[in-house]
Coordinates of C-alpha atoms in Angstrom, one line a residue:
Chain X
M1 CA 130.1 158.8 -42.4
L2 CA 131.2 156.2 -39.9
S3 CA 127.7 155.1 -39.2
I4 CA 126.9 154.6 -42.9
V5 CA 130.0 152.4 -43.3
L6 CA 129.1 150.4 -40.2
L7 CA 125.5 150.0 -41.4
M8 CA 126.7 149.1 -44.9
L9 CA 129.1 146.4 -43.6
S10 CA 126.6 144.8 -41.3
I11 CA 123.9 144.8 -44.0
S12 CA 126.2 143.3 -46.5
L13 CA 127.3 140.6 -44.1
A14 CA 123.8 139.7 -43.1
T15 CA 122.4 139.6 -46.6
F16 CA 125.5 137.6 -47.7
V17 CA 125.0 134.9 -45.1
L18 CA 121.2 134.9 -45.6
Q19 CA 121.7 134.4 -49.4
I20 CA 124.1 131.6 -49.0
R21 CA 121.9 129.8 -46.6
N22 CA 118.7 130.4 -48.6
Q23 CA 120.3 129.4 -51.9
L24 CA 121.8 126.2 -50.6
L25 CA 118.6 125.2 -48.9
H26 CA 116.5 126.2 -51.9
H27 CA 118.8 124.3 -54.2
L28 CA 118.6 121.2 -52.0
E29 CA 114.9 121.5 -51.7
R30 CA 114.2 121.9 -55.4
T31 CA 116.5 119.0 -56.2
I32 CA 115.1 116.5 -53.9
K33 CA 111.5 117.6 -54.2
P34 CA 110.4 115.5 -57.2
F35 CA 111.3 112.2 -55.6
D36 CA 109.8 110.5 -52.5
M37 CA 112.1 107.4 -52.6
V38 CA 115.3 106.2 -54.0
I39 CA 115.9 102.5 -54.5
G40 CA 119.6 101.4 -54.8
A41 CA 122.2 99.0 -53.7
K42 CA 122.6 98.4 -50.0
G43 CA 124.9 100.7 -48.1
S44 CA 124.5 104.1 -46.4
S45 CA 121.1 105.6 -47.1
L46 CA 122.5 109.1 -46.9
Q47 CA 125.1 108.1 -49.4
L48 CA 122.4 106.8 -51.8
V49 CA 120.5 110.0 -51.6
L50 CA 123.6 112.2 -52.0
S51 CA 124.8 110.2 -55.0
S52 CA 121.6 109.5 -56.8
V53 CA 119.6 112.6 -56.2
L54 CA 122.1 115.3 -55.4
H55 CA 125.0 113.8 -57.3
I56 CA 127.7 114.7 -54.9
D57 CA 128.8 111.3 -53.5
N58 CA 129.8 108.0 -55.0
P59 CA 127.1 105.4 -55.7
T60 CA 126.5 102.6 -53.4
G61 CA 126.6 100.0 -56.2
N62 CA 124.4 98.7 -59.0
I63 CA 121.1 97.0 -59.0
S64 CA 119.1 95.1 -61.6
L65 CA 116.7 97.4 -63.5
E66 CA 114.2 94.6 -63.9
K67 CA 114.1 93.6 -60.3
A68 CA 113.9 97.1 -59.1
M69 CA 111.2 97.9 -61.5
R70 CA 109.2 94.9 -60.4
I71 CA 109.2 96.2 -56.8
A72 CA 108.7 99.8 -57.6
R73 CA 105.9 99.2 -60.1
N74 CA 103.0 99.7 -57.7
P75 CA 99.7 101.4 -57.9
M76 CA 100.9 104.0 -55.5
A77 CA 103.9 105.0 -57.6
K78 CA 103.4 107.8 -60.0
D79 CA 106.8 108.2 -61.7
I80 CA 109.5 105.7 -61.7
I81 CA 112.8 106.9 -63.2
P82 CA 115.9 104.7 -63.5
V83 CA 119.3 106.5 -63.3
S84 CA 122.6 105.1 -64.1
Y85 CA 126.0 106.8 -63.9
G86 CA 129.6 106.3 -63.4
D87 CA 131.3 108.4 -66.1
N88 CA 132.2 112.0 -66.4
Y89 CA 133.4 114.6 -68.8
K90 CA 136.0 116.9 -67.2
G91 CA 134.5 116.1 -63.8
I92 CA 130.9 116.7 -64.9
R93 CA 128.7 113.7 -64.2
I94 CA 127.1 111.9 -67.1
L95 CA 123.7 110.7 -66.1
G96 CA 121.9 108.0 -68.0
T97 CA 118.1 108.2 -67.4
S98 CA 114.8 108.4 -69.1
K99 CA 113.3 111.6 -70.6
E100 CA 110.9 111.7 -67.6
Y101 CA 113.8 112.7 -65.4
L102 CA 113.8 116.1 -67.2
T103 CA 110.0 116.5 -67.0
T104 CA 109.8 115.8 -63.3
Y105 CA 112.1 118.8 -62.8
D106 CA 109.9 120.8 -65.2
A107 CA 113.1 121.3 -67.3
S108 CA 112.7 122.5 -70.8
L109 CA 115.2 123.0 -73.6
Q110 CA 116.6 126.4 -74.4
D111 CA 118.3 125.1 -77.5
G112 CA 118.2 121.9 -79.6
K113 CA 116.2 118.8 -79.0
L114 CA 116.1 115.9 -76.5
F115 CA 118.3 112.8 -76.9
E116 CA 116.8 110.0 -79.0
K117 CA 119.5 107.5 -79.8
P118 CA 122.4 106.3 -77.6
F119 CA 125.3 108.7 -77.4
E120 CA 123.1 111.7 -77.8
A121 CA 123.0 113.9 -74.7
V122 CA 121.5 117.2 -73.4
I123 CA 123.6 119.3 -71.1
G124 CA 122.7 121.6 -68.2
S125 CA 122.9 125.3 -68.6
S126 CA 125.9 125.7 -66.2
V127 CA 127.7 123.0 -68.0
A128 CA 127.1 124.7 -71.3
K129 CA 128.4 128.0 -70.0
K130 CA 131.4 126.6 -68.1
E131 CA 132.7 124.3 -70.8
E132 CA 131.5 126.5 -73.7
L133 CA 129.6 123.6 -75.3
N134 CA 127.0 124.0 -77.9
V135 CA 124.4 121.9 -79.7
G136 CA 126.3 119.7 -82.2
D137 CA 129.5 119.5 -80.2
T138 CA 131.0 116.1 -79.3
F139 CA 132.9 115.0 -76.3
L140 CA 134.5 111.8 -74.9
S141 CA 133.5 110.5 -71.5
S142 CA 135.9 109.2 -68.9
H143 CA 135.4 106.3 -66.6
G144 CA 134.7 107.2 -63.0
L145 CA 133.3 110.3 -61.3
A146 CA 136.6 112.1 -60.6
K147 CA 137.9 114.8 -62.9
S148 CA 141.3 113.2 -63.2
A149 CA 140.0 109.8 -64.4
L150 CA 142.6 108.3 -66.7
E151 CA 140.5 105.9 -68.6
T152 CA 138.8 107.6 -71.5
H153 CA 136.2 105.9 -73.7
N154 CA 137.9 107.0 -76.8
D155 CA 135.8 105.0 -79.2
K156 CA 132.4 106.3 -78.2
P157 CA 132.0 110.0 -78.5
F158 CA 128.8 111.7 -77.3
I159 CA 127.0 114.3 -79.3
I160 CA 125.2 117.2 -77.7
T161 CA 121.6 117.5 -79.0
G162 CA 120.2 120.1 -76.6
I163 CA 120.9 122.5 -73.8
V164 CA 118.5 122.7 -70.8
K165 CA 117.2 126.0 -69.6
P166 CA 118.4 126.9 -66.1
T167 CA 116.4 125.0 -63.5
Y168 CA 118.4 126.0 -60.4
T169 CA 118.5 122.3 -59.6
I170 CA 121.2 119.7 -60.1
I171 CA 120.2 119.4 -63.7
D172 CA 122.2 122.6 -64.5
H173 CA 125.3 120.7 -63.5
L174 CA 124.8 117.4 -65.4
I175 CA 125.1 115.9 -68.7
I176 CA 122.0 113.8 -69.4
T177 CA 121.7 110.9 -71.8
N178 CA 119.7 107.8 -72.1
L179 CA 120.4 104.6 -70.2
E180 CA 121.5 102.7 -73.3
S181 CA 124.4 105.1 -73.7
I182 CA 125.8 104.1 -70.3
W183 CA 125.2 100.4 -71.0
E184 CA 126.9 100.6 -74.3
V185 CA 130.0 102.4 -72.8
H186 CA 130.3 99.8 -70.0
K187 CA 129.4 96.7 -72.0
H188 CA 132.8 95.2 -71.3
H189 CA 133.6 96.7 -67.9
D190 CA 130.6 95.4 -66.1
E191 CA 130.5 91.9 -67.3
P192 CA 132.1 90.2 -64.4
H193 CA 130.6 92.5 -61.9
H194 CA 126.9 91.9 -62.6
H195 CA 127.3 88.1 -62.6
E196 CA 128.1 88.5 -59.0
E197 CA 125.1 90.7 -58.4
E198 CA 122.9 88.3 -60.2
H199 CA 123.9 85.6 -57.9
H200 CA 122.9 87.7 -54.9
M201 CA 119.6 88.6 -56.3
E202 CA 118.5 85.0 -57.0
H203 CA 116.9 84.3 -53.7
V204 CA 115.1 87.5 -53.7
D205 CA 113.4 87.2 -56.9
A206 CA 111.3 84.1 -56.5
H207 CA 110.0 84.2 -60.0
S208 CA 113.4 84.3 -61.6
N209 CA 113.8 82.1 -64.7
P210 CA 116.5 81.7 -67.3
N211 CA 114.7 84.0 -69.7
D212 CA 115.5 86.9 -67.3
K213 CA 119.2 86.5 -68.2
H214 CA 119.0 89.1 -70.9
E215 CA 117.0 91.5 -68.8
E216 CA 119.3 91.2 -65.8
E217 CA 122.2 92.4 -67.8
R218 CA 120.7 95.7 -67.6
Q219 CA 122.1 97.3 -64.5
I220 CA 121.2 100.7 -63.1
T221 CA 122.6 102.6 -60.2
S222 CA 119.2 103.5 -58.7
L223 CA 115.6 104.0 -59.2
L224 CA 113.9 107.3 -58.3
V225 CA 110.3 107.0 -57.4
K226 CA 107.6 109.6 -57.0
F227 CA 104.4 108.4 -55.2
R228 CA 100.9 109.6 -55.5
N229 CA 100.8 109.7 -51.8
P230 CA 104.1 110.3 -50.0
L231 CA 103.0 107.9 -47.3
G232 CA 103.3 105.1 -49.8
A233 CA 107.0 105.6 -49.7
L234 CA 107.2 104.7 -46.0
Q235 CA 105.4 101.3 -46.5
I236 CA 107.3 100.3 -49.6
S237 CA 110.7 101.4 -48.3
R238 CA 110.2 99.2 -45.2
F239 CA 109.4 96.3 -47.4
I240 CA 112.4 96.8 -49.6
N241 CA 114.8 97.3 -46.7
D242 CA 113.6 94.2 -44.9
K243 CA 112.9 91.8 -47.7
T244 CA 115.4 92.5 -50.5
T245 CA 119.1 93.0 -51.0
M246 CA 118.3 96.5 -52.2
Q247 CA 117.7 99.5 -50.0
A248 CA 115.2 102.3 -50.2
A249 CA 116.0 105.7 -48.9
I250 CA 113.7 108.7 -48.5
P251 CA 115.4 111.9 -49.7
K252 CA 113.4 114.2 -47.4
F253 CA 114.4 112.3 -44.3
E254 CA 118.0 111.9 -45.4
I255 CA 118.3 115.7 -46.1
E256 CA 116.7 116.5 -42.8
R257 CA 119.2 114.2 -41.1
L258 CA 122.0 115.9 -43.0
M259 CA 120.6 119.3 -42.0
G260 CA 120.5 118.0 -38.4
F261 CA 124.3 117.5 -38.7
L262 CA 124.8 120.9 -40.2
G263 CA 122.2 122.6 -38.1
I264 CA 124.6 123.9 -35.5
G265 CA 126.6 125.6 -38.3
F266 CA 123.6 127.3 -39.7
Q267 CA 122.3 128.3 -36.3
T268 CA 125.7 129.9 -35.6
I269 CA 125.6 131.8 -38.8
N270 CA 122.1 132.9 -38.2
G271 CA 123.1 134.0 -34.7
I272 CA 126.0 136.0 -36.1
A273 CA 123.9 137.7 -38.7
T274 CA 121.3 138.6 -36.1
A275 CA 124.0 140.0 -33.8
I276 CA 125.5 142.0 -36.7
L277 CA 122.1 143.4 -37.5
L278 CA 121.5 144.4 -33.8
V279 CA 124.9 146.1 -33.8
A280 CA 124.0 147.9 -37.0
G281 CA 120.7 149.1 -35.5
L282 CA 122.4 150.3 -32.3
S283 CA 125.1 152.1 -34.4
I284 CA 122.4 153.9 -36.4
F285 CA 120.8 154.9 -33.1
I286 CA 123.9 156.2 -31.4
N287 CA 125.3 157.9 -34.5
L288 CA 122.1 159.7 -35.2
I289 CA 121.9 161.1 -31.7
K290 CA 125.5 162.0 -31.9
T291 CA 125.0 163.7 -35.2
V292 CA 122.3 165.9 -33.8
R293 CA 124.5 166.8 -30.9
E294 CA 127.4 167.6 -33.2
R295 CA 125.1 169.7 -35.4
K296 CA 123.5 171.5 -32.6
Q297 CA 125.4 174.7 -33.6
E298 CA 124.3 174.5 -37.2
L299 CA 120.7 173.7 -36.2
A300 CA 120.8 176.7 -33.8
L301 CA 122.1 178.8 -36.7
L302 CA 119.2 177.7 -38.8
R303 CA 116.9 178.8 -35.9
T304 CA 118.4 182.3 -36.1
Y305 CA 117.7 182.2 -39.9
G306 CA 114.1 181.8 -39.0
A307 CA 113.7 178.0 -39.2
N308 CA 111.0 176.5 -37.0
T309 CA 111.2 173.4 -35.0
F310 CA 109.3 171.4 -37.6
Q311 CA 111.8 172.3 -40.3
L312 CA 114.7 171.2 -38.0
I313 CA 113.0 167.9 -37.3
K314 CA 112.5 167.4 -40.9
L315 CA 116.2 167.8 -41.5
V316 CA 117.0 165.2 -38.9
F317 CA 114.5 162.8 -40.4
L318 CA 115.8 163.3 -43.9
E319 CA 119.3 162.6 -42.7
A320 CA 118.2 159.5 -40.9
L321 CA 116.2 158.2 -43.9
F322 CA 119.0 159.0 -46.3
L323 CA 121.5 157.2 -44.0
S324 CA 119.4 154.1 -43.5
F325 CA 118.3 153.8 -47.0
F326 CA 121.6 154.3 -48.7
G327 CA 123.5 152.3 -46.0
T328 CA 121.1 149.4 -46.6
A329 CA 121.1 149.7 -50.4
I330 CA 124.9 149.9 -50.7
G331 CA 125.3 147.2 -48.1
W332 CA 123.0 145.0 -50.0
F333 CA 125.0 145.6 -53.2
V334 CA 128.3 144.8 -51.5
G335 CA 126.7 141.6 -50.2
R336 CA 125.7 140.6 -53.7
I337 CA 129.1 141.4 -55.1
S338 CA 130.7 139.3 -52.4
L339 CA 128.3 136.5 -53.2
W340 CA 129.3 136.9 -56.9
F341 CA 133.0 136.5 -56.0
L342 CA 132.3 133.5 -53.8
S343 CA 130.3 132.1 -56.7
I344 CA 133.2 132.4 -59.0
F345 CA 135.3 130.4 -56.5
T346 CA 132.6 127.7 -55.8
E347 CA 131.9 127.4 -59.5
D348 CA 135.6 126.7 -60.0
V349 CA 136.0 124.3 -57.1
Y350 CA 132.6 122.6 -56.7
G351 CA 130.9 123.4 -60.0
Y352 CA 128.2 125.1 -58.0
H353 CA 127.3 128.7 -58.5
F354 CA 125.1 131.2 -56.7
V355 CA 122.4 133.0 -58.5
F356 CA 122.2 136.8 -58.4
S357 CA 118.7 137.6 -57.2
L358 CA 116.8 140.7 -56.6
P359 CA 116.1 141.7 -53.0
T360 CA 114.2 138.9 -51.3
Q361 CA 111.3 139.3 -49.0
K362 CA 113.6 138.8 -46.0
E363 CA 115.9 141.5 -47.2
L364 CA 113.1 143.9 -47.7
I365 CA 112.0 143.1 -44.1
I366 CA 115.6 144.0 -43.0
L367 CA 115.3 147.3 -44.9
V368 CA 112.0 148.1 -43.2
L369 CA 113.5 147.2 -39.8
V370 CA 116.5 149.4 -40.4
I371 CA 114.3 152.3 -41.5
L372 CA 112.0 151.8 -38.5
T373 CA 115.1 151.8 -36.2
T374 CA 116.4 155.0 -37.7
L375 CA 113.0 156.6 -37.5
L376 CA 112.9 155.7 -33.8
A377 CA 116.4 157.1 -33.4
A378 CA 115.4 160.2 -35.3
I379 CA 112.4 160.7 -33.0
S380 CA 114.5 160.4 -29.9
A381 CA 117.1 162.6 -31.4
S382 CA 114.6 165.3 -32.3
L383 CA 113.3 165.5 -28.8
S384 CA 116.3 167.6 -27.9
L385 CA 115.3 170.1 -30.7
F386 CA 112.2 171.2 -28.8
K387 CA 114.3 172.7 -26.1
L388 CA 117.2 173.9 -28.2
N389 CA 118.7 176.8 -26.3
V390 CA 119.7 178.8 -29.4
S391 CA 121.1 181.8 -27.4
K392 CA 123.4 179.7 -25.3
I393 CA 124.6 177.5 -28.2
I394 CA 125.4 180.6 -30.3
F395 CA 127.1 182.3 -27.4
D396 CA 129.2 179.2 -26.6
A397 CA 130.1 178.5 -30.2
Chain T
M1 CA 112.7 201.2 -35.4
I2 CA 113.4 199.6 -32.1
Q3 CA 111.6 200.3 -28.9
T4 CA 112.0 198.5 -25.5
T5 CA 110.3 199.3 -22.2
S6 CA 111.4 198.1 -18.7
L7 CA 113.2 195.1 -20.1
R8 CA 114.3 192.5 -17.5
F9 CA 115.8 189.1 -17.8
T10 CA 116.7 186.3 -15.4
Y11 CA 118.8 183.3 -16.3
P12 CA 117.2 180.2 -14.8
D13 CA 120.4 179.0 -13.1
T14 CA 121.0 182.4 -11.4
K15 CA 117.7 183.0 -9.8
N16 CA 118.7 186.0 -7.7
K17 CA 120.4 188.0 -10.4
T18 CA 118.0 189.9 -12.6
L19 CA 119.4 191.8 -15.5
C20 CA 117.7 195.2 -15.9
F21 CA 118.1 197.0 -19.2
P22 CA 117.6 200.7 -19.9
D23 CA 114.7 201.6 -22.2
I24 CA 115.8 201.9 -25.8
V25 CA 114.1 204.1 -28.4
L26 CA 115.9 204.0 -31.8
P27 CA 114.2 205.7 -34.7
P28 CA 114.4 204.2 -38.2
K29 CA 117.8 204.1 -40.0
K30 CA 119.7 205.1 -36.8
D31 CA 122.7 203.3 -35.5
M32 CA 123.5 202.4 -31.9
L33 CA 126.4 201.0 -30.0
I34 CA 125.9 199.0 -26.8
L35 CA 128.9 199.3 -24.5
G36 CA 129.8 197.9 -21.2
P37 CA 132.1 195.6 -19.3
S38 CA 131.7 191.8 -19.8
G39 CA 129.1 190.1 -17.8
V40 CA 126.5 192.9 -17.8
G41 CA 124.4 191.2 -20.3
K42 CA 125.2 192.9 -23.6
T43 CA 124.8 189.6 -25.6
T44 CA 121.7 188.8 -23.6
L45 CA 120.2 192.1 -24.7
L46 CA 121.1 191.4 -28.3
H47 CA 119.5 188.0 -28.1
L48 CA 116.4 189.5 -26.5
L49 CA 116.2 191.9 -29.4
A50 CA 116.6 189.0 -31.8
G51 CA 113.8 187.1 -30.1
L52 CA 116.2 184.3 -29.3
L53 CA 115.4 184.7 -25.6
P54 CA 112.1 185.6 -24.1
P55 CA 112.2 188.6 -21.6
K56 CA 111.0 188.1 -18.1
I57 CA 109.3 191.4 -18.0
G58 CA 109.0 194.2 -20.5
D59 CA 108.2 194.7 -24.2
I60 CA 110.3 194.7 -27.3
C61 CA 108.8 196.3 -30.4
I62 CA 110.6 196.1 -33.7
A63 CA 109.2 197.9 -36.7
N64 CA 105.8 198.2 -34.9
T65 CA 105.7 194.5 -34.1
C66 CA 105.7 193.4 -30.5
L67 CA 107.9 190.3 -30.2
N68 CA 106.1 189.3 -26.9
R69 CA 102.8 188.9 -28.7
L70 CA 104.1 186.6 -31.4
S71 CA 103.7 182.8 -31.2
R72 CA 106.9 180.7 -31.4
R73 CA 106.3 180.0 -35.0
Q74 CA 105.5 183.6 -35.9
L75 CA 108.6 184.7 -34.0
N76 CA 110.8 182.3 -36.0
R77 CA 109.3 183.7 -39.2
F78 CA 109.7 187.3 -38.1
R79 CA 113.3 186.7 -37.2
G80 CA 114.0 185.0 -40.5
E81 CA 112.5 188.0 -42.4
H82 CA 113.4 191.1 -40.5
I83 CA 116.4 190.4 -38.3
G84 CA 119.9 190.1 -39.4
L85 CA 122.4 188.6 -36.9
I86 CA 126.2 188.8 -37.0
F87 CA 127.9 186.8 -34.4
Q88 CA 131.1 187.3 -32.4
K89 CA 132.3 183.9 -33.5
T90 CA 131.4 183.2 -37.0
C91 CA 128.9 180.4 -37.5
F92 CA 128.1 178.7 -40.8
I93 CA 126.9 175.4 -42.2
K94 CA 130.3 173.8 -42.6
S95 CA 129.5 171.3 -45.4
L96 CA 128.3 174.0 -47.7
T97 CA 130.1 176.5 -49.9
L98 CA 130.0 180.3 -49.4
L99 CA 127.3 180.7 -52.1
E100 CA 125.2 177.9 -50.7
N101 CA 125.3 179.4 -47.2
L102 CA 124.1 182.7 -48.7
T103 CA 121.4 181.1 -50.7
L104 CA 120.2 179.1 -47.7
R105 CA 119.9 182.2 -45.6
E106 CA 118.0 184.0 -48.4
R107 CA 115.6 181.1 -48.7
F108 CA 114.7 181.1 -45.0
S109 CA 113.9 184.8 -45.2
K110 CA 111.1 183.9 -47.7
K111 CA 112.3 186.7 -50.0
K112 CA 113.3 184.9 -53.1
G113 CA 114.3 186.0 -56.5
D114 CA 116.3 189.1 -55.8
R115 CA 119.3 188.0 -57.7
Y116 CA 120.5 191.5 -58.1
R117 CA 120.7 192.0 -54.4
K118 CA 122.9 188.9 -53.9
E119 CA 125.3 189.7 -56.7
E120 CA 125.6 193.3 -55.5
L121 CA 126.3 192.2 -52.0
I122 CA 128.9 189.7 -53.0
M123 CA 130.6 192.4 -55.0
H124 CA 130.5 195.0 -52.2
L125 CA 132.0 192.5 -49.7
G126 CA 134.7 191.4 -52.2
L127 CA 133.6 187.7 -52.1
S128 CA 133.2 187.2 -55.8
D129 CA 136.3 184.9 -56.1
L130 CA 135.3 182.8 -53.1
L131 CA 131.8 181.7 -54.0
H132 CA 132.5 178.0 -54.5
K133 CA 134.9 177.6 -51.6
K134 CA 133.8 175.7 -48.6
V135 CA 133.5 178.0 -45.6
Y136 CA 136.3 176.4 -43.6
Q137 CA 138.7 177.2 -46.4
L138 CA 138.2 181.0 -45.8
S139 CA 140.5 183.2 -43.8
L140 CA 139.2 185.0 -40.7
G141 CA 138.7 188.3 -42.5
Q142 CA 136.8 186.5 -45.3
Q143 CA 134.7 184.6 -42.8
Q144 CA 133.8 187.8 -41.0
R145 CA 132.7 189.4 -44.3
L146 CA 130.6 186.3 -45.2
S147 CA 129.1 186.6 -41.7
I148 CA 128.1 190.2 -42.5
A149 CA 126.7 189.1 -45.9
L150 CA 124.6 186.4 -44.1
G151 CA 123.3 189.1 -41.7
V152 CA 122.2 191.5 -44.3
I153 CA 121.4 189.6 -47.5
H154 CA 117.6 189.5 -46.8
K155 CA 117.5 193.3 -46.2
P156 CA 116.5 193.0 -42.5
K157 CA 114.8 195.8 -40.6
I158 CA 117.4 195.6 -37.9
I159 CA 121.0 194.4 -38.1
L160 CA 122.4 193.1 -34.8
A161 CA 126.1 192.6 -34.6
D162 CA 127.9 191.0 -31.6
E163 CA 131.5 192.1 -31.3
P164 CA 132.0 191.9 -35.1
T165 CA 135.6 193.2 -35.0
S166 CA 137.0 191.5 -31.9
N167 CA 139.1 188.9 -33.9
L168 CA 140.2 191.2 -36.7
D169 CA 143.3 193.3 -37.4
D170 CA 143.1 197.0 -38.0
A171 CA 142.7 196.8 -41.8
N172 CA 139.9 194.3 -41.6
C173 CA 138.3 196.1 -38.7
K174 CA 138.0 199.3 -40.7
K175 CA 136.6 197.4 -43.6
V176 CA 134.0 195.7 -41.5
I177 CA 132.8 199.0 -39.9
S178 CA 132.4 200.7 -43.3
L179 CA 130.7 197.7 -44.8
L180 CA 128.3 197.5 -41.9
K181 CA 127.4 201.2 -42.2
K182 CA 127.1 200.9 -45.9
E183 CA 124.8 197.9 -45.8
A184 CA 122.7 199.3 -43.1
Q185 CA 122.2 202.3 -45.3
I186 CA 121.3 200.2 -48.4
C187 CA 118.9 198.1 -46.4
Q188 CA 117.5 201.2 -44.6
S189 CA 117.8 199.4 -41.3
N190 CA 118.8 200.0 -37.7
L191 CA 122.4 198.9 -37.0
V192 CA 123.0 197.8 -33.4
I193 CA 126.5 196.8 -32.5
I194 CA 127.8 195.4 -29.2
T195 CA 131.4 196.2 -28.8
H196 CA 134.2 197.2 -26.4
D197 CA 136.5 197.9 -29.3
H198 CA 137.9 201.5 -29.3
R199 CA 138.5 201.3 -33.0
V200 CA 134.7 201.0 -33.4
T201 CA 133.4 203.6 -30.9
A202 CA 134.9 206.5 -32.7
H203 CA 132.8 205.8 -35.8
F204 CA 129.4 206.0 -34.1
S205 CA 127.8 208.8 -32.1
N206 CA 124.9 207.0 -30.4
H207 CA 126.1 205.0 -27.4
I208 CA 124.3 203.3 -24.6
N209 CA 126.2 202.0 -21.6
L210 CA 125.0 199.0 -19.7

């Protein structure tokens, strides 16, 4: 009994930790995958990636759509997607972008249709679930990215035209609309700000002429670029960083850098999980041998009933398999339930939830390893059955 | 029928001391008591008869089968089918109920399907109300009766009992003796009892002293 509890606990801990790590990495990977480069205002490149791709940090500033497009429009670039944000609804970010943003993530609608006109929006599946929003509902945006923003854009309600199927990327946690909506909302706010920007830009854009005035009004937060050949990103980013007032960041590098910072943490967690598994394996081993020793009397009794060695060994193996299989299965279940509880918490606090998944390949490998360990333990435990001194055991009983 | 000739046994850790047993010839359906002070090898003899220990020299034949000539596997099978053992200290599978213990014993004897036998036996031994109790919930007397049931349920050719009454009070002792006699009669088997209990010796005429 004790051994099954021990096994259960260690399996649940190990699968729990593995799942968190995998899902976080998977989520990050899926979210950054579509883009090779981000072009945004100067500042920290990590911040630019975190804010524009992962939507967890504040933006570095605004850039001119026209100027950014001029640089990004390049034979090597495949998709160029402008994004603009700065508003929220109950802490959920409202992202102004083009429809291509959804297609790069292979996102499709589960309900309704895409946005066409300004102030039409589609919402991610998590948003729909959490805020209980449906197609046709309207909401008011607030200025800023924080939940407690005081300034509400009362005059310009958004209408929800569609809900996106779960993508397991950041899209699930966003409200997506077109760029015009963001510009409309901020027509007045941004007026003084972008004049300043314009001034900075002048020396960069050699071909600037007065006709650009109208174009330059159109500010975006950043430009997400996918290249035909990821190597193109390296060349162009160097050019942008050296020759313009904008900066280019490469999400893959930035995330790798971030993982470098977090690496020690993950390594520690991995180490702990491995140690726990080793302890579990050892406990199965010791307990099985102990069980056989404890049951010696009963096994000897079965001998007097006419059981042969093979039948006794079969019993030990059945017990071992039962123990390892159910221990692992229950442990796995407990791990998932813990993840679910954690998910409720993170959903509440960070708006991020974990997905309930069927056993992964790694977990199946753990199961196989556990079963192999128990079989090994069962074999060594059965060795003593060959020289079971029935007479003595019965007499000493 | 039990027949032994020039039976000797040596425990591996006491190389010098060889236990020599008198030849036994016990015709079918006959009872026998094995008497003697402790340490002379009464239990050893019983375990030799049950095929739990291999003799150093000598032959043991039970119902015209020579135990020495059987392979380990055949010996296990023979024991399961034809020998009923009742131990001094009761011995059961603790996690099972009384009925489950009985069924398990029956199954190992390869004689399935005799439902009538099981029901009759349970009734004879007065265990009908205890069938679904776990064995550790039983009293000493009840445990001893279950022990007898386990020894005879498969209608063995010989019933071997090792001090079956040593832990029992007079009432239970009497009951156990009469039950053993009755069951041996029903099974038409030899009953061999080791004892130094005077309450038992009076009930049997055929004694051998070790």
